[in-house]
Amino acid sequence: MSQIQWLGPHDPFPNPLTEVDPDPTVPGLMAVSERIYPGQLARAYQSGIFPWYSDNQPVLWWSPDPRMVLNPQNFKCSESLKKHIRHFCQETQSEIVVDADFGAVVRACATSNRKDQDGTWITHEIMDAYTTLHEQGHAHSIAVTDDGQLIGGLYCVSFGAMVFGESMFSYESNASKLALAALSAWCLQNQIKLIDCQQETAHLRSLGASPIPRIQFLEDLQSSLNQTNIERPWTFDKAILNHWL
């Protein structure tokens, strides 16, 4: 059994395409670092690796097998959600806002109470690292607002034609689903084939996500990184939700 590697500021990540999990007792854990070093987060995503850890832990870098993904065309828009979309689109004070206040969306995701979960993995270090990605054009927020107030949303990462979903939150029923429905419709418009959901949950499965082998995800990622036909900067509004009606 090989040892899990501690990464310094300039150390490369293990390649999950060619290297097996270093410790089979912790499947998917590829490496550890003392903190998230400058440039490290971008390199991780382009290698199919993401951070997931708690405040009292070092930074843990993961590439799980299988990998949970959502093909945007498989997004499950239930009849009740379609009804909610119709109402949302008719309300003049309701909006979908892209990249207007990234920090507010990330903070909302970090502070939202979640069933069966104590605390949050979205530490201050995570917020700072993803804010840097946002400033570089690689992290995005989709906010659902009502009369200017934030009621739900999500944030994600994007390299090439791959979108990596990170976290969602809702202050009102279905608000995060509206954000994911809008993102899925935008991905379809831009020929983006996968939204990475990282790890399997019943909630993600209910929205149309499904697991695929890690090697398939990594191969799809490598082919997606070179695609440059994606709309930049990201711009869309709630009218995009009409795709599901």
PDB file of C-alpha atoms in Angstrom:
ATOM      1  CA  MET A   1       0.000   0.000   0.000  1.00  0.00           C
ATOM      2  CA  SER A   2       1.445   3.357  -1.016  1.00  0.00           C
ATOM      3  CA  GLN A   3       1.325   6.355   1.285  1.00  0.00           C
ATOM      4  CA  ILE A   4      -1.000   9.294   0.779  1.00  0.00           C
ATOM      5  CA  GLN A   5       1.140  12.182  -0.460  1.00  0.00           C
ATOM      6  CA  TRP A   6       1.494  15.453   1.425  1.00  0.00           C
ATOM      7  CA  LEU A   7       1.607  18.219  -1.164  1.00  0.00           C
ATOM      8  CA  GLY A   8       3.780  21.289  -0.945  1.00  0.00           C
ATOM      9  CA  PRO A   9       3.055  24.563  -2.761  1.00  0.00           C
ATOM     10  CA  HIS A  10       4.316  23.366  -6.142  1.00  0.00           C
ATOM     11  CA  ASP A  11       3.891  19.593  -5.956  1.00  0.00           C
ATOM     12  CA  PRO A  12       1.787  18.009  -8.725  1.00  0.00           C
ATOM     13  CA  PHE A  13      -1.313  16.048  -7.871  1.00  0.00           C
ATOM     14  CA  PRO A  14      -1.330  12.285  -8.359  1.00  0.00           C
ATOM     15  CA  ASN A  15      -3.009  11.418 -11.670  1.00  0.00           C
ATOM     16  CA  PRO A  16      -6.224   9.522 -10.832  1.00  0.00           C
ATOM     17  CA  LEU A  17      -6.289   8.213 -14.422  1.00  0.00           C
ATOM     18  CA  THR A  18      -3.101   6.232 -13.926  1.00  0.00           C
ATOM     19  CA  GLU A  19      -2.648   5.936 -10.141  1.00  0.00           C
ATOM     20  CA  VAL A  20      -4.805   3.824  -7.843  1.00  0.00           C
ATOM     21  CA  ASP A  21      -6.105   5.165  -4.541  1.00  0.00           C
ATOM     22  CA  PRO A  22      -3.064   5.514  -2.267  1.00  0.00           C
ATOM     23  CA  ASP A  23      -4.940   4.061   0.723  1.00  0.00           C
ATOM     24  CA  PRO A  24      -7.743   1.574  -0.094  1.00  0.00           C
ATOM     25  CA  THR A  25      -9.195   2.116   3.395  1.00  0.00           C
ATOM     26  CA  VAL A  26      -9.977   5.715   2.367  1.00  0.00           C
ATOM     27  CA  PRO A  27     -11.230   5.281  -1.208  1.00  0.00           C
ATOM     28  CA  GLY A  28     -11.012   8.385  -3.358  1.00  0.00           C
ATOM     29  CA  LEU A  29      -8.564  10.281  -1.133  1.00  0.00           C
ATOM     30  CA  MET A  30      -5.695  11.224  -3.450  1.00  0.00           C
ATOM     31  CA  ALA A  31      -3.558  13.673  -1.449  1.00  0.00           C
ATOM     32  CA  VAL A  32      -3.345  15.964   1.571  1.00  0.00           C
ATOM     33  CA  SER A  33      -1.930  19.461   2.013  1.00  0.00           C
ATOM     34  CA  GLU A  34      -1.444  21.842   4.904  1.00  0.00           C
ATOM     35  CA  ARG A  35      -3.518  24.485   3.143  1.00  0.00           C
ATOM     36  CA  ILE A  36      -4.795  25.432  -0.312  1.00  0.00           C
ATOM     37  CA  TYR A  37      -1.800  26.997  -1.995  1.00  0.00           C
ATOM     38  CA  PRO A  38      -2.093  29.631  -4.772  1.00  0.00           C
ATOM     39  CA  GLY A  39      -2.982  28.010  -8.087  1.00  0.00           C
ATOM     40  CA  GLN A  40      -3.535  24.608  -6.482  1.00  0.00           C
ATOM     41  CA  LEU A  41      -7.328  24.635  -6.704  1.00  0.00           C
ATOM     42  CA  ALA A  42      -7.332  25.278 -10.461  1.00  0.00           C
ATOM     43  CA  ARG A  43      -4.811  22.473 -11.007  1.00  0.00           C
ATOM     44  CA  ALA A  44      -6.915  20.129  -8.906  1.00  0.00           C
ATOM     45  CA  TYR A  45     -10.116  20.658 -10.879  1.00  0.00           C
ATOM     46  CA  GLN A  46      -8.351  20.173 -14.177  1.00  0.00           C
ATOM     47  CA  SER A  47      -7.085  16.849 -12.794  1.00  0.00           C
ATOM     48  CA  GLY A  48     -10.541  15.726 -11.652  1.00  0.00           C
ATOM     49  CA  ILE A  49      -9.745  16.340  -7.976  1.00  0.00           C
ATOM     50  CA  PHE A  50     -11.549  18.547  -5.441  1.00  0.00           C
ATOM     51  CA  PRO A  51     -11.069  19.554  -1.772  1.00  0.00           C
ATOM     52  CA  TRP A  52     -13.441  18.365   0.940  1.00  0.00           C
ATOM     53  CA  TYR A  53     -12.509  18.672   4.592  1.00  0.00           C
ATOM     54  CA  SER A  54     -13.488  20.260   7.897  1.00  0.00           C
ATOM     55  CA  ASP A  55     -11.980  23.127   9.872  1.00  0.00           C
ATOM     56  CA  ASN A  56     -10.033  20.830  12.177  1.00  0.00           C
ATOM     57  CA  GLN A  57      -8.471  18.823   9.332  1.00  0.00           C
ATOM     58  CA  PRO A  58      -5.707  19.370   6.799  1.00  0.00           C
ATOM     59  CA  VAL A  59      -6.920  19.926   3.217  1.00  0.00           C
ATOM     60  CA  LEU A  60      -8.104  16.561   1.861  1.00  0.00           C
ATOM     61  CA  TRP A  61      -8.089  16.153  -1.939  1.00  0.00           C
ATOM     62  CA  TRP A  62     -10.570  13.653  -3.455  1.00  0.00           C
ATOM     63  CA  SER A  63     -11.327  11.877  -6.715  1.00  0.00           C
ATOM     64  CA  PRO A  64     -14.100   9.399  -5.865  1.00  0.00           C
ATOM     65  CA  ASP A  65     -15.007   6.277  -7.802  1.00  0.00           C
ATOM     66  CA  PRO A  66     -17.760   6.229  -8.935  1.00  0.00           C
ATOM     67  CA  ARG A  67     -18.321   9.915  -9.690  1.00  0.00           C
ATOM     68  CA  MET A  68     -21.797  11.438  -9.414  1.00  0.00           C
ATOM     69  CA  VAL A  69     -22.698  13.496 -12.494  1.00  0.00           C
ATOM     70  CA  LEU A  70     -25.751  15.155 -13.996  1.00  0.00           C
ATOM     71  CA  ASN A  71     -26.245  15.094 -17.733  1.00  0.00           C
ATOM     72  CA  PRO A  72     -28.170  18.376 -18.149  1.00  0.00           C
ATOM     73  CA  GLN A  73     -30.709  16.784 -20.470  1.00  0.00           C
ATOM     74  CA  ASN A  74     -31.542  14.313 -17.679  1.00  0.00           C
ATOM     75  CA  PHE A  75     -32.442  17.009 -15.152  1.00  0.00           C
ATOM     76  CA  LYS A  76     -35.734  15.907 -13.596  1.00  0.00           C
ATOM     77  CA  CYS A  77     -38.170  18.785 -13.744  1.00  0.00           C
ATOM     78  CA  SER A  78     -41.211  17.497 -11.882  1.00  0.00           C
ATOM     79  CA  GLU A  79     -44.703  18.787 -12.535  1.00  0.00           C
ATOM     80  CA  SER A  80     -44.642  20.621  -9.213  1.00  0.00           C
ATOM     81  CA  LEU A  81     -41.345  22.290 -10.158  1.00  0.00           C
ATOM     82  CA  LYS A  82     -42.758  23.248 -13.568  1.00  0.00           C
ATOM     83  CA  LYS A  83     -45.675  24.876 -11.759  1.00  0.00           C
ATOM     84  CA  HIS A  84     -43.211  26.734  -9.547  1.00  0.00           C
ATOM     85  CA  ILE A  85     -41.214  27.846 -12.612  1.00  0.00           C
ATOM     86  CA  ARG A  86     -44.350  29.243 -14.265  1.00  0.00           C
ATOM     87  CA  HIS A  87     -45.211  31.219 -11.141  1.00  0.00           C
ATOM     88  CA  PHE A  88     -41.600  32.403 -10.722  1.00  0.00           C
ATOM     89  CA  CYS A  89     -41.367  33.605 -14.319  1.00  0.00           C
ATOM     90  CA  GLN A  90     -44.644  35.523 -14.026  1.00  0.00           C
ATOM     91  CA  GLU A  91     -43.582  37.396 -10.884  1.00  0.00           C
ATOM     92  CA  THR A  92     -41.918  40.640 -11.971  1.00  0.00           C
ATOM     93  CA  GLN A  93     -39.894  40.935  -8.750  1.00  0.00           C
ATOM     94  CA  SER A  94     -38.362  37.444  -9.099  1.00  0.00           C
ATOM     95  CA  GLU A  95     -35.015  37.039 -10.860  1.00  0.00           C
ATOM     96  CA  ILE A  96     -32.150  34.691 -11.665  1.00  0.00           C
ATOM     97  CA  VAL A  97     -28.908  36.642 -11.250  1.00  0.00           C
ATOM     98  CA  VAL A  98     -25.555  35.297 -12.479  1.00  0.00           C
ATOM     99  CA  ASP A  99     -22.215  36.270 -10.900  1.00  0.00           C
ATOM    100  CA  ALA A 100     -23.572  39.441  -9.283  1.00  0.00           C
ATOM    101  CA  ASP A 101     -22.539  38.679  -5.683  1.00  0.00           C
ATOM    102  CA  PHE A 102     -20.483  35.492  -5.606  1.00  0.00           C
ATOM    103  CA  GLY A 103     -19.447  35.968  -1.990  1.00  0.00           C
ATOM    104  CA  ALA A 104     -23.029  36.242  -0.754  1.00  0.00           C
ATOM    105  CA  VAL A 105     -24.004  32.970  -2.435  1.00  0.00           C
ATOM    106  CA  VAL A 106     -20.988  31.106  -1.037  1.00  0.00           C
ATOM    107  CA  ARG A 107     -21.638  32.461   2.466  1.00  0.00           C
ATOM    108  CA  ALA A 108     -25.279  31.401   2.226  1.00  0.00           C
ATOM    109  CA  CYS A 109     -24.214  27.888   1.208  1.00  0.00           C
ATOM    110  CA  ALA A 110     -21.763  27.791   4.110  1.00  0.00           C
ATOM    111  CA  THR A 111     -24.269  28.879   6.753  1.00  0.00           C
ATOM    112  CA  SER A 112     -27.345  26.913   5.625  1.00  0.00           C
ATOM    113  CA  ASN A 113     -28.552  24.224   7.989  1.00  0.00           C
ATOM    114  CA  ARG A 114     -28.564  20.786   6.371  1.00  0.00           C
ATOM    115  CA  LYS A 115     -30.235  17.586   7.515  1.00  0.00           C
ATOM    116  CA  ASP A 116     -27.869  15.135   9.228  1.00  0.00           C
ATOM    117  CA  GLN A 117     -24.906  17.516   8.912  1.00  0.00           C
ATOM    118  CA  ASP A 118     -23.112  19.419  11.641  1.00  0.00           C
ATOM    119  CA  GLY A 119     -20.981  22.362  10.602  1.00  0.00           C
ATOM    120  CA  THR A 120     -19.805  22.988   7.068  1.00  0.00           C
ATOM    121  CA  TRP A 121     -16.948  22.029   4.764  1.00  0.00           C
ATOM    122  CA  ILE A 122     -17.048  25.562   3.307  1.00  0.00           C
ATOM    123  CA  THR A 123     -14.356  27.038   5.531  1.00  0.00           C
ATOM    124  CA  HIS A 124     -12.969  30.570   5.307  1.00  0.00           C
ATOM    125  CA  GLU A 125     -10.033  29.106   3.389  1.00  0.00           C
ATOM    126  CA  ILE A 126     -12.450  27.501   0.898  1.00  0.00           C
ATOM    127  CA  MET A 127     -14.313  30.806   0.484  1.00  0.00           C
ATOM    128  CA  ASP A 128     -11.075  32.666  -0.239  1.00  0.00           C
ATOM    129  CA  ALA A 129      -9.835  30.032  -2.713  1.00  0.00           C
ATOM    130  CA  TYR A 130     -13.085  29.908  -4.688  1.00  0.00           C
ATOM    131  CA  THR A 131     -13.354  33.691  -4.678  1.00  0.00           C
ATOM    132  CA  THR A 132      -9.958  33.759  -6.384  1.00  0.00           C
ATOM    133  CA  LEU A 133     -11.272  31.289  -8.992  1.00  0.00           C
ATOM    134  CA  HIS A 134     -14.296  33.550  -9.452  1.00  0.00           C
ATOM    135  CA  GLU A 135     -12.069  36.557 -10.050  1.00  0.00           C
ATOM    136  CA  GLN A 136     -10.230  34.494 -12.681  1.00  0.00           C
ATOM    137  CA  GLY A 137     -13.528  33.628 -14.417  1.00  0.00           C
ATOM    138  CA  HIS A 138     -13.599  29.983 -13.340  1.00  0.00           C
ATOM    139  CA  ALA A 139     -16.171  30.046 -10.515  1.00  0.00           C
ATOM    140  CA  HIS A 140     -19.742  31.257 -10.864  1.00  0.00           C
ATOM    141  CA  SER A 141     -22.788  31.973  -8.745  1.00  0.00           C
ATOM    142  CA  ILE A 142     -26.423  31.605  -9.722  1.00  0.00           C
ATOM    143  CA  ALA A 143     -28.656  33.514  -7.316  1.00  0.00           C
ATOM    144  CA  VAL A 144     -32.431  33.270  -7.061  1.00  0.00           C
ATOM    145  CA  THR A 145     -33.888  36.531  -5.781  1.00  0.00           C
ATOM    146  CA  ASP A 146     -37.296  37.837  -4.800  1.00  0.00           C
ATOM    147  CA  ASP A 147     -37.670  41.612  -4.638  1.00  0.00           C
ATOM    148  CA  GLY A 148     -33.891  41.881  -4.477  1.00  0.00           C
ATOM    149  CA  GLN A 149     -33.555  39.426  -1.587  1.00  0.00           C
ATOM    150  CA  LEU A 150     -31.508  36.238  -1.945  1.00  0.00           C
ATOM    151  CA  ILE A 151     -33.779  33.203  -1.486  1.00  0.00           C
ATOM    152  CA  GLY A 152     -31.646  30.423  -2.984  1.00  0.00           C
ATOM    153  CA  GLY A 153     -28.866  29.586  -5.349  1.00  0.00           C
ATOM    154  CA  LEU A 154     -25.703  27.650  -6.045  1.00  0.00           C
ATOM    155  CA  TYR A 155     -22.079  28.123  -6.974  1.00  0.00           C
ATOM    156  CA  CYS A 156     -19.980  26.091  -9.338  1.00  0.00           C
ATOM    157  CA  VAL A 157     -16.610  25.871 -11.089  1.00  0.00           C
ATOM    158  CA  SER A 158     -16.012  25.765 -14.847  1.00  0.00           C
ATOM    159  CA  PHE A 159     -13.013  24.785 -16.953  1.00  0.00           C
ATOM    160  CA  GLY A 160     -13.458  24.296 -20.689  1.00  0.00           C
ATOM    161  CA  ALA A 161     -16.780  22.560 -21.255  1.00  0.00           C
ATOM    162  CA  MET A 162     -16.995  20.949 -17.815  1.00  0.00           C
ATOM    163  CA  VAL A 163     -19.056  22.408 -14.983  1.00  0.00           C
ATOM    164  CA  PHE A 164     -18.406  21.276 -11.415  1.00  0.00           C
ATOM    165  CA  GLY A 165     -21.337  21.821  -9.061  1.00  0.00           C
ATOM    166  CA  GLU A 166     -20.229  22.782  -5.565  1.00  0.00           C
ATOM    167  CA  SER A 167     -23.057  23.669  -3.200  1.00  0.00           C
ATOM    168  CA  MET A 168     -26.684  24.800  -3.188  1.00  0.00           C
ATOM    169  CA  PHE A 169     -28.927  26.472  -0.633  1.00  0.00           C
ATOM    170  CA  SER A 170     -32.585  27.410  -0.250  1.00  0.00           C
ATOM    171  CA  TYR A 171     -34.274  29.862   2.049  1.00  0.00           C
ATOM    172  CA  GLU A 172     -37.583  29.186   0.291  1.00  0.00           C
ATOM    173  CA  SER A 173     -39.023  25.978  -1.148  1.00  0.00           C
ATOM    174  CA  ASN A 174     -37.599  24.960  -4.546  1.00  0.00           C
ATOM    175  CA  ALA A 175     -35.259  27.972  -4.775  1.00  0.00           C
ATOM    176  CA  SER A 176     -32.092  25.883  -5.192  1.00  0.00           C
ATOM    177  CA  LYS A 177     -33.894  23.672  -7.737  1.00  0.00           C
ATOM    178  CA  LEU A 178     -34.662  26.792  -9.774  1.00  0.00           C
ATOM    179  CA  ALA A 179     -30.947  27.616  -9.785  1.00  0.00           C
ATOM    180  CA  LEU A 180     -30.014  24.086 -10.891  1.00  0.00           C
ATOM    181  CA  ALA A 181     -32.752  24.081 -13.550  1.00  0.00           C
ATOM    182  CA  ALA A 182     -31.384  27.368 -14.910  1.00  0.00           C
ATOM    183  CA  LEU A 183     -27.814  26.039 -14.901  1.00  0.00           C
ATOM    184  CA  SER A 184     -28.876  22.825 -16.636  1.00  0.00           C
ATOM    185  CA  ALA A 185     -30.707  24.748 -19.361  1.00  0.00           C
ATOM    186  CA  TRP A 186     -27.669  27.010 -19.882  1.00  0.00           C
ATOM    187  CA  CYS A 187     -25.410  23.954 -20.138  1.00  0.00           C
ATOM    188  CA  LEU A 188     -27.670  22.509 -22.827  1.00  0.00           C
ATOM    189  CA  GLN A 189     -27.470  25.775 -24.774  1.00  0.00           C
ATOM    190  CA  ASN A 190     -23.663  25.607 -24.605  1.00  0.00           C
ATOM    191  CA  GLN A 191     -23.355  21.887 -25.465  1.00  0.00           C
ATOM    192  CA  ILE A 192     -22.001  21.079 -22.000  1.00  0.00           C
ATOM    193  CA  LYS A 193     -22.563  17.366 -21.473  1.00  0.00           C
ATOM    194  CA  LEU A 194     -21.889  16.943 -17.757  1.00  0.00           C
ATOM    195  CA  ILE A 195     -22.309  18.758 -14.473  1.00  0.00           C
ATOM    196  CA  ASP A 196     -20.021  17.139 -11.914  1.00  0.00           C
ATOM    197  CA  CYS A 197     -21.872  16.474  -8.661  1.00  0.00           C
ATOM    198  CA  GLN A 198     -18.883  14.783  -6.995  1.00  0.00           C
ATOM    199  CA  GLN A 199     -20.542  12.417  -4.512  1.00  0.00           C
ATOM    200  CA  GLU A 200     -23.737  10.404  -4.606  1.00  0.00           C
ATOM    201  CA  THR A 201     -26.727  11.533  -2.548  1.00  0.00           C
ATOM    202  CA  ALA A 202     -30.411  10.662  -2.692  1.00  0.00           C
ATOM    203  CA  HIS A 203     -31.251  14.342  -3.303  1.00  0.00           C
ATOM    204  CA  LEU A 204     -28.994  14.555  -6.360  1.00  0.00           C
ATOM    205  CA  ARG A 205     -30.353  11.255  -7.651  1.00  0.00           C
ATOM    206  CA  SER A 206     -33.896  12.647  -7.355  1.00  0.00           C
ATOM    207  CA  LEU A 207     -32.848  15.535  -9.619  1.00  0.00           C
ATOM    208  CA  GLY A 208     -31.524  13.241 -12.351  1.00  0.00           C
ATOM    209  CA  ALA A 209     -27.888  12.724 -11.386  1.00  0.00           C
ATOM    210  CA  SER A 210     -26.304   9.269 -11.601  1.00  0.00           C
ATOM    211  CA  PRO A 211     -22.900   7.711 -10.862  1.00  0.00           C
ATOM    212  CA  ILE A 212     -20.374   6.855 -13.565  1.00  0.00           C
ATOM    213  CA  PRO A 213     -16.959   5.152 -13.266  1.00  0.00           C
ATOM    214  CA  ARG A 214     -14.151   7.519 -12.304  1.00  0.00           C
ATOM    215  CA  ILE A 215     -12.147   6.667 -15.415  1.00  0.00           C
ATOM    216  CA  GLN A 216     -15.101   7.617 -17.626  1.00  0.00           C
ATOM    217  CA  PHE A 217     -15.476  10.946 -15.826  1.00  0.00           C
ATOM    218  CA  LEU A 218     -11.753  11.694 -16.115  1.00  0.00           C
ATOM    219  CA  GLU A 219     -11.714  10.869 -19.824  1.00  0.00           C
ATOM    220  CA  ASP A 220     -14.748  13.119 -20.379  1.00  0.00           C
ATOM    221  CA  LEU A 221     -13.016  15.853 -18.379  1.00  0.00           C
ATOM    222  CA  GLN A 222      -9.837  15.712 -20.436  1.00  0.00           C
ATOM    223  CA  SER A 223     -11.772  15.993 -23.700  1.00  0.00           C
ATOM    224  CA  SER A 224     -13.861  18.865 -22.285  1.00  0.00           C
ATOM    225  CA  LEU A 225     -10.932  20.991 -21.104  1.00  0.00           C
ATOM    226  CA  ASN A 226      -9.896  21.851 -24.654  1.00  0.00           C
ATOM    227  CA  GLN A 227     -13.315  23.142 -25.745  1.00  0.00           C
ATOM    228  CA  THR A 228     -13.413  26.917 -26.068  1.00  0.00           C
ATOM    229  CA  ASN A 229     -16.860  27.562 -27.546  1.00  0.00           C
ATOM    230  CA  ILE A 230     -18.492  28.241 -24.169  1.00  0.00           C
ATOM    231  CA  GLU A 231     -20.189  31.588 -23.617  1.00  0.00           C
ATOM    232  CA  ARG A 232     -17.958  33.958 -21.627  1.00  0.00           C
ATOM    233  CA  PRO A 233     -18.805  35.744 -19.441  1.00  0.00           C
ATOM    234  CA  TRP A 234     -21.771  33.765 -18.169  1.00  0.00           C
ATOM    235  CA  THR A 235     -24.997  35.682 -18.769  1.00  0.00           C
ATOM    236  CA  PHE A 236     -28.568  34.479 -18.527  1.00  0.00           C
ATOM    237  CA  ASP A 237     -31.757  35.333 -16.662  1.00  0.00           C
ATOM    238  CA  LYS A 238     -34.937  33.584 -15.573  1.00  0.00           C
ATOM    239  CA  ALA A 239     -36.244  33.338 -19.143  1.00  0.00           C
ATOM    240  CA  ILE A 240     -33.900  30.381 -19.582  1.00  0.00           C
ATOM    241  CA  LEU A 241     -36.218  28.385 -17.285  1.00  0.00           C
ATOM    242  CA  ASN A 242     -38.790  28.276 -20.113  1.00  0.00           C
ATOM    243  CA  HIS A 243     -36.696  25.437 -21.547  1.00  0.00           C
ATOM    244  CA  TRP A 244     -38.382  23.104 -19.046  1.00  0.00           C
ATOM    245  CA  LEU A 245     -41.963  24.157 -19.770  1.00  0.00           C
TER     246      LEU A 245
END
